[in-house]
Amino acid sequence: MSQVEKKAGLLRRTSSSKKPLKEKVVLMYDEIFAKEDPAKNNPRFWDELFLMKVNLEYLETKLECLDGDELMKTKDNVNSLFHHCVQTLAEEHQIKVVNALQTLCALFRGVHQKNKSASGFDIINMLMGFDKAEHRMKDLMESLDSLLCGEGSESLKALCLKLLLCLVTVTDNISQNTILEYVMINSIFEAVLQILSDVSSRGRHGYDAVVLLALLVNYRKYESVNPYIVKLSILDDEPTLDVSADLSYRFLQYKDKEEENQGGFFSTLTSMVGSMFIADAEEKLSVQTNEAILLALYEAVHLNRNFITVLAQSHPEIDIPTTPTTPVPTTPTTPLGTTPPSTDVMNSSELPLDPNLQTSNLLITFLKYSSIVMQDTKDEHRLNSARLCLIILTCIAEDQYADAFLHDDNMNFRVNLHRMPMRHRKKAAEKNVPSRPLVCAVLDLMVEFVVTHMMKDFPMDLYMRCVQVIHKLICYQKKCRIRLHYTWRELWSALINLLKFLLSNETVLLAKHNIFHLALLVVNLFNMFITYGDTFLPTSNSYDELYYEIVRMHQVFDNLYCMVLRVSTNAGQWKEPASKVTHSLVNVRAIINHFNPKIESYAAVNHISQLSEDQVLEVVRSNYDTLTLKLQDGLDQYERYSEQPKEAAFFKDLVRSISLNVRKNVSLNTLSQDILLKEFSTIS
Amino acid sequence: MEVALSPAQIEALHLSPSLSPASTFSCPSSPGSSSSSCSDCSLDCPNHQHDSSSSPRSSSSPRSSSSPRSSSPSGCSSGSDGTRGCSPPLDLCEDAAVDLDLVIDPEVALKACHEVLQKVKLLKVEEEPEILEKCSCDTVLVKEKGVLSDPPQPMKLTCQQPCNKGSIKEEEEDEMCPHPRQPNNDQSSAAAKQSLLLRLFESKLFDVSMAISYLYKSKEPGVQAYIGNRLFSFSDDEVDFHLPQLLNMYVHMDEDMGDAIRPYVVHRCRRSIAFSLQTAWLLGAYSSDMHISTQRHSRGTKLRKLILSDELKPHVVPADAYLSPSKRTHQRSKSDATHCTSLGTSLKRTASNPKVECGYDEPLRLTPQREFIKSLMGIGKRLATLPTKEQKTQRLISELSLLNHKLPDRVWLPTAAFDHHVVRVPHTQAVVLNSKDKAPYIIYVEVLECESFEASGVPARIPETRIRSARSADNLLPESVAITAEQRAGSFSTVPNYDNDDEAWAVDDIGELQVELPEGHTSSSDNISQFSVDSITSTESKEPVFIAAGDIRRRLSENLAHTPTTFRRDPEDPSAVALKEPWEEKVRRIREGSPYGHLPNWRLLSVIVKCGDDLRQELLAFQVLSQLQSIWEQERVPLWIKPYKILVMSSDSGMIEPVLNAVSLHQVRKQSQLSLLDYFLQEHGSYTTEAFLTAQRNFVQSCAGYSLICYLLQVKDRHNGNILLDSEGHIIHIDFGFILSSSPRNLGFETSAFKLTSEFVDVMGGLDGDMFNYYKMLMLQGLIAARKHMEKVVQIVEIMQQGSHLPCFHGSSTIRSLKERFHMSLTEEHLQVLVEQMVDGSMRSITTKLYDGFQYFTNGIM
């Protein structure tokens, strides 16, 4: 009913009727935006105000209408409003607290909306006044902290997080949000962690809390001391567990949705086109919201080494939602990311015992998620997600502890990666993925990526990262002498095909990318196998097979050599990188030049036109001793991942896009807080 | 009431410990042992015989009054004193203790002691001149002195405070006086009997086993109470072995028994957390057979609750209770009853008003360990619901990794032989064991050995990620601290770089790995890696290095050839690989991967967690096996058996100490696809090698040992999954789920005495081989030795039958049949024939083969 009234009020106001019938609260807002002190005539003005249901739209519109100068005139009253909001937060009356929180949301947003160009200091001045700002913000943060940590209603906590998210995302560029300086000084890190550490509250607020953390960490991360970075990086075991538990839950949720959508997509071939469209829209939204989660995972993995240890830990209590998440009714206005998931699963402290579901861990979930994300990189958001996934994998592959458990022979898992349906290959029997060390799944994922992304719009950057991940893993295996039982052949042929692709699309690709860099990486991977194969290959046959594969595909290497030789002899921007590839090819060429004649003569002697694999292997085996290889420098060296300066721009854009997205969802969501109000009205 | 005791009862009291006419068997000392024990025997055994042969019925009443029980009235009063004495604050109590030393004149005490001694001596001289003839008076004296200095021990222990010699003497006097004095006043012959029993009790030969036996068989509250008190004088380890018996008696026998045992148990509980928990677990397990309504109010349950309520902390109250009567210097009798009631009342008080006791620093004495065990059991329960081994193992690993994270500070593994703190569970090493519907699993646990579990400080936690860097001991600062320091330092600079990947990741640089690698055995084949190290540093020198492809290939095959023979990884049998790996190697490997591995007191333990299985029978089997093992050791029969420790935690859960370096015959067969003999040849070398011969001898000795065990205990369900083979060639039988009166589903299989397949005989070198004869001879020797000490073995089983519903006690003839299997009546020649028959029968037995076939078809066990 109230909604109707509110809408009526708004309608009338806009439809220029002379005597608009206004809500009391609206009148009170008007009083605030008058020049006089509203409390002068009515000493209980503020008390009454917060008892009134907030009309966010009106308040925000009002603030937006006022431009800088006008606002400066009412500055005292706005300051006063802010002040009283903060004061009210400490009150026991929960409706008042709710109203104060919402009013604050409106204040932050309204003031920023209009004054996008204004400096942060002006905004602070407008809201709180320079002199009192520090004090006010301290009070605000303390109140929020105690509300978040307290025993209070869950909805109230949700609203607190919303307010914080709102505050964090008011500017497009988070680093320009000067108010956050106060959030840095008065840290709410612990409060957010506490939210995450409790299973039930994690279920309700996990998403908001994780996104909030991810955003806060990105506040001026390159130029100032961000206490959130510090705190996140020193988090010890327990809390990191909680963060990861939440992250893994989020991924899983996403995955489920994705699977649903996939099914939906295929099924819609026979059903209405309309539903496909909705499904598509939903998917896009969820991808965007998931960027935030991915960013959080990245920050956790990147900043906190303890977090690596929890990657491998399973969180069965949230990994396996016993009830499939019911698909949200898809009206375009419902933001997906911010709907709290059903909490009944969360509340059961005992592990659900469903024998049909496999035990999983965050890393497995992440790998599966990555396999979905990497399938489609056409969309910019998806491209970003895929890039972020690869960056996270890079961090993981560099970490020794992570490598240790990736390669742990005792920890075998079945990881069902999603494979892109492709015309030229038959759908593998995915049900029978053997249980293997996790690193096999990582390698599979990389191979899968290499195979599936040879397209015109070549994702050069992703390919580089992908090959680097493989390189880092192999370096680890070489150093620790881990003989992984992996079908290396698949990797070799994928890499050779990649080289082939680079060659055949040379002209197109060279216009945009330095393909020599990638080619060098790929050739050096082969060099790793050739020179250090004895330290990490699982069987002696696999070394023979490597030679077999190289000899079999010698055409590709020959062509590559010709190409790089040609480019390096011509003066031009690619001269230098191309000559590097030329040098790196020395051993591969030695192998080809050594064995090819031997095989040919074998065929000639035995009068066989087409040698079988076994025959070639036989030739290879008997001719090793006459082959001399050149040892190349630094094959097992790699550049460590560093966010700055290379990735800084990417992350800046990513954070900006996440901010925009979160802001949009928060604004949509805070408007519909009727449920919350209803809850409190029945309590009091 | 004292007079009401029937003469028969009293006779029983005397007769019972040596029921059989060949009572020499109850004499603990072996004739074959040293000469000194011979003299002991001559001192004691005749008494015994004398006692049993000529116990007159007339002496009933005086004897009963001579028992320690006679002092119970005074005991009661002292008990009430005790309660009063509890009220003063602690420091006051301590003062009292100091006072005590002053009050009791050591001289007086000493004199009293001598008096007693004299009387005893006189009595002996009067009654048993023949003994004195045999052994000199001096020996007796020495003996008596020895005994006299023994009993005070319990008092000292209960006191919990330093008592000096004086007070000890006083206690001694209190303890000893009633017994010798009584005979003085009464009929001399009766007194003699009494003193004989007393002498037995006081003699050196009176060990825990005998104490338990008398405690069980005596219907005399006084004797029970005396023995209850005597328990204090035995070493903890000795009593611990018989703890199941003690507690079963406590739970299932009458009030007097309970009163006799309780003080000791309570005392030990106060001193040790480990004992408390073990007692609580056992009490729970043994109470579970009672009817649910009686169970709730039973003594066992009450005591269990009391222990678990964590009120039995070490404190001065019992000492205080003790002191109050002692203040009155001439309180002569300090019977166990006193002790008991005083303790009991003080306990009750604490139970009703826990605040009195709450001033202690350690509020969580038992909680961490209980939580630890609870989570282990919880894991087992959850695993049982998963269908495949693979899923179980994965789940186990992830569950353990969580447990690892939440590992409480002060926990230990109860099966270990030394004090330690658990620091880490290397979760990836855990495996699920083979079982059809339950999910037992084996975990490895890293512990740090320490002086005393309770006193030593808890080791600091080291984060997982510090695996390698933590190796250098000087770098033990937790990483987090390092980073904060660094960050703090950074906060002073104007533009700190928070993307400090270098610093953040440098802690365990990949480069370090190269140093950490076991260069020792790789250096020869590691030229390449060394080259590569060189190449990093010498980038300027463009001198190309050439290598031969053949070398790389050769190294690869060489490296692969060097890896030891292991079992294949089999998802259906994940434990095979884990168990096959030599223990030493596993320890080394886990140590390398552990952040605690660099600590000198680091140890690796393992334990099997069983959930949903009743281990009480296993515990019984363990006790019998240990008893037989010590008997054979004592009798110098080289039989080899391996009792493995059992920890009963409730009637359906517990832990088992795994047998190291052992895999089941089933696994051997399945993995190697060889006959047992061929497997021996593969593992140990050809027939003539020393390694093979040693392994063969080990096999024979263990086979003989377990054949006897299987026969005596009627161990059934002997399929190859239940027989392990260790790396030295021993076989080890596990799973004593079907013993004595129970057999699996009563299918009528396994009628043979024990399992002896032709494969076994083949390993022994065939039917005509020397080793096979050696096998039979060992069995005969073992049976003769076991027969000699039958009582010790039977007693263990008999006491446990009390109130038990375990399937192994099904029917009424369990104990009788057990005794019959010792064939007391047969001559050694007859025994030899018997052994021959049994071996023959077992070998020929079709049922063994039939049972293996049955197991193969039903459970897939080869």
PDB file of N, CA and C in Angstrom, chain A residues 223-252:
ATOM      1  N   GLU A 223      49.550   2.992  -5.139  1.00  0.00           N
ATOM      2  CA  GLU A 223      50.238   4.202  -4.698  1.00  0.00           C
ATOM      3  C   GLU A 223      50.204   4.460  -3.190  1.00  0.00           C
ATOM      4  N   SER A 224      49.356   3.775  -2.476  1.00  0.00           N
ATOM      5  CA  SER A 224      49.350   4.091  -1.051  1.00  0.00           C
ATOM      6  C   SER A 224      49.284   2.811  -0.214  1.00  0.00           C
ATOM      7  N   VAL A 225      49.358   3.011   1.065  1.00  0.00           N
ATOM      8  CA  VAL A 225      49.283   1.869   1.970  1.00  0.00           C
ATOM      9  C   VAL A 225      47.823   1.490   2.130  1.00  0.00           C
ATOM     10  N   ASN A 226      47.483   0.382   1.603  1.00  0.00           N
ATOM     11  CA  ASN A 226      46.110  -0.065   1.759  1.00  0.00           C
ATOM     12  C   ASN A 226      46.078  -1.122   2.862  1.00  0.00           C
ATOM     13  N   PRO A 227      45.492  -0.773   3.986  1.00  0.00           N
ATOM     14  CA  PRO A 227      45.522  -1.725   5.106  1.00  0.00           C
ATOM     15  C   PRO A 227      44.809  -3.035   4.776  1.00  0.00           C
ATOM     16  N   TYR A 228      43.897  -2.985   3.826  1.00  0.00           N
ATOM     17  CA  TYR A 228      43.190  -4.213   3.483  1.00  0.00           C
ATOM     18  C   TYR A 228      44.109  -5.195   2.771  1.00  0.00           C
ATOM     19  N   ILE A 229      45.012  -4.639   1.970  1.00  0.00           N
ATOM     20  CA  ILE A 229      45.996  -5.503   1.326  1.00  0.00           C
ATOM     21  C   ILE A 229      46.864  -6.155   2.385  1.00  0.00           C
ATOM     22  N   VAL A 230      47.299  -5.316   3.313  1.00  0.00           N
ATOM     23  CA  VAL A 230      48.172  -5.821   4.368  1.00  0.00           C
ATOM     24  C   VAL A 230      47.468  -6.925   5.128  1.00  0.00           C
ATOM     25  N   LYS A 231      46.231  -6.632   5.489  1.00  0.00           N
ATOM     26  CA  LYS A 231      45.526  -7.604   6.327  1.00  0.00           C
ATOM     27  C   LYS A 231      45.213  -8.886   5.562  1.00  0.00           C
ATOM     28  N   LEU A 232      44.862  -8.708   4.323  1.00  0.00           N
ATOM     29  CA  LEU A 232      44.549  -9.906   3.542  1.00  0.00           C
ATOM     30  C   LEU A 232      45.789 -10.769   3.353  1.00  0.00           C
ATOM     31  N   SER A 233      46.924 -10.086   3.230  1.00  0.00           N
ATOM     32  CA  SER A 233      48.121 -10.857   2.949  1.00  0.00           C
ATOM     33  C   SER A 233      48.644 -11.591   4.173  1.00  0.00           C
ATOM     34  N   ILE A 234      48.256 -11.143   5.346  1.00  0.00           N
ATOM     35  CA  ILE A 234      48.768 -11.848   6.530  1.00  0.00           C
ATOM     36  C   ILE A 234      47.718 -12.729   7.175  1.00  0.00           C
ATOM     37  N   LEU A 235      46.582 -12.818   6.555  1.00  0.00           N
ATOM     38  CA  LEU A 235      45.543 -13.684   7.106  1.00  0.00           C
ATOM     39  C   LEU A 235      46.104 -15.066   7.380  1.00  0.00           C
ATOM     40  N   ASP A 236      45.744 -15.570   8.524  1.00  0.00           N
ATOM     41  CA  ASP A 236      46.216 -16.901   8.847  1.00  0.00           C
ATOM     42  C   ASP A 236      45.172 -17.923   8.426  1.00  0.00           C
ATOM     43  N   ASP A 237      45.461 -19.153   8.761  1.00  0.00           N
ATOM     44  CA  ASP A 237      44.686 -20.247   8.213  1.00  0.00           C
ATOM     45  C   ASP A 237      43.177 -20.116   8.317  1.00  0.00           C
ATOM     46  N   GLU A 238      42.713 -19.970   9.523  1.00  0.00           N
ATOM     47  CA  GLU A 238      41.267 -20.058   9.720  1.00  0.00           C
ATOM     48  C   GLU A 238      40.471 -19.125   8.814  1.00  0.00           C
ATOM     49  N   PRO A 239      40.753 -17.833   8.887  1.00  0.00           N
ATOM     50  CA  PRO A 239      39.932 -16.926   8.082  1.00  0.00           C
ATOM     51  C   PRO A 239      40.072 -17.163   6.587  1.00  0.00           C
ATOM     52  N   THR A 240      41.265 -17.527   6.155  1.00  0.00           N
ATOM     53  CA  THR A 240      41.410 -17.757   4.723  1.00  0.00           C
ATOM     54  C   THR A 240      40.530 -18.907   4.287  1.00  0.00           C
ATOM     55  N   LEU A 241      40.451 -19.855   5.174  1.00  0.00           N
ATOM     56  CA  LEU A 241      39.562 -20.971   4.912  1.00  0.00           C
ATOM     57  C   LEU A 241      38.166 -20.473   4.611  1.00  0.00           C
ATOM     58  N   ASP A 242      37.756 -19.538   5.434  1.00  0.00           N
ATOM     59  CA  ASP A 242      36.393 -19.062   5.305  1.00  0.00           C
ATOM     60  C   ASP A 242      36.196 -18.325   3.995  1.00  0.00           C
ATOM     61  N   VAL A 243      37.175 -17.510   3.677  1.00  0.00           N
ATOM     62  CA  VAL A 243      37.069 -16.771   2.424  1.00  0.00           C
ATOM     63  C   VAL A 243      36.972 -17.762   1.271  1.00  0.00           C
ATOM     64  N   SER A 244      37.851 -18.742   1.321  1.00  0.00           N
ATOM     65  CA  SER A 244      37.878 -19.669   0.201  1.00  0.00           C
ATOM     66  C   SER A 244      36.606 -20.490   0.158  1.00  0.00           C
ATOM     67  N   ALA A 245      36.106 -20.802   1.347  1.00  0.00           N
ATOM     68  CA  ALA A 245      34.873 -21.568   1.376  1.00  0.00           C
ATOM     69  C   ALA A 245      33.787 -20.807   0.627  1.00  0.00           C
ATOM     70  N   ASP A 246      33.750 -19.528   0.877  1.00  0.00           N
ATOM     71  CA  ASP A 246      32.729 -18.744   0.217  1.00  0.00           C
ATOM     72  C   ASP A 246      32.985 -18.682  -1.280  1.00  0.00           C
ATOM     73  N   LEU A 247      34.236 -18.447  -1.623  1.00  0.00           N
ATOM     74  CA  LEU A 247      34.558 -18.353  -3.039  1.00  0.00           C
ATOM     75  C   LEU A 247      34.142 -19.621  -3.772  1.00  0.00           C
ATOM     76  N   SER A 248      34.484 -20.742  -3.160  1.00  0.00           N
ATOM     77  CA  SER A 248      34.214 -21.982  -3.864  1.00  0.00           C
ATOM     78  C   SER A 248      32.711 -22.161  -4.016  1.00  0.00           C
ATOM     79  N   TYR A 249      31.981 -21.699  -3.010  1.00  0.00           N
ATOM     80  CA  TYR A 249      30.535 -21.805  -3.130  1.00  0.00           C
ATOM     81  C   TYR A 249      30.021 -20.969  -4.297  1.00  0.00           C
ATOM     82  N   ARG A 250      30.591 -19.784  -4.387  1.00  0.00           N
ATOM     83  CA  ARG A 250      30.150 -18.891  -5.479  1.00  0.00           C
ATOM     84  C   ARG A 250      30.395 -19.524  -6.833  1.00  0.00           C
ATOM     85  N   PHE A 251      31.588 -20.100  -6.962  1.00  0.00           N
ATOM     86  CA  PHE A 251      31.911 -20.697  -8.250  1.00  0.00           C
ATOM     87  C   PHE A 251      30.926 -21.788  -8.595  1.00  0.00           C
ATOM     88  N   LEU A 252      30.658 -22.558  -7.570  1.00  0.00           N
ATOM     89  CA  LEU A 252      29.787 -23.682  -7.794  1.00  0.00           C
ATOM     90  C   LEU A 252      28.421 -23.196  -8.246  1.00  0.00           C
TER      91      LEU A 252
END
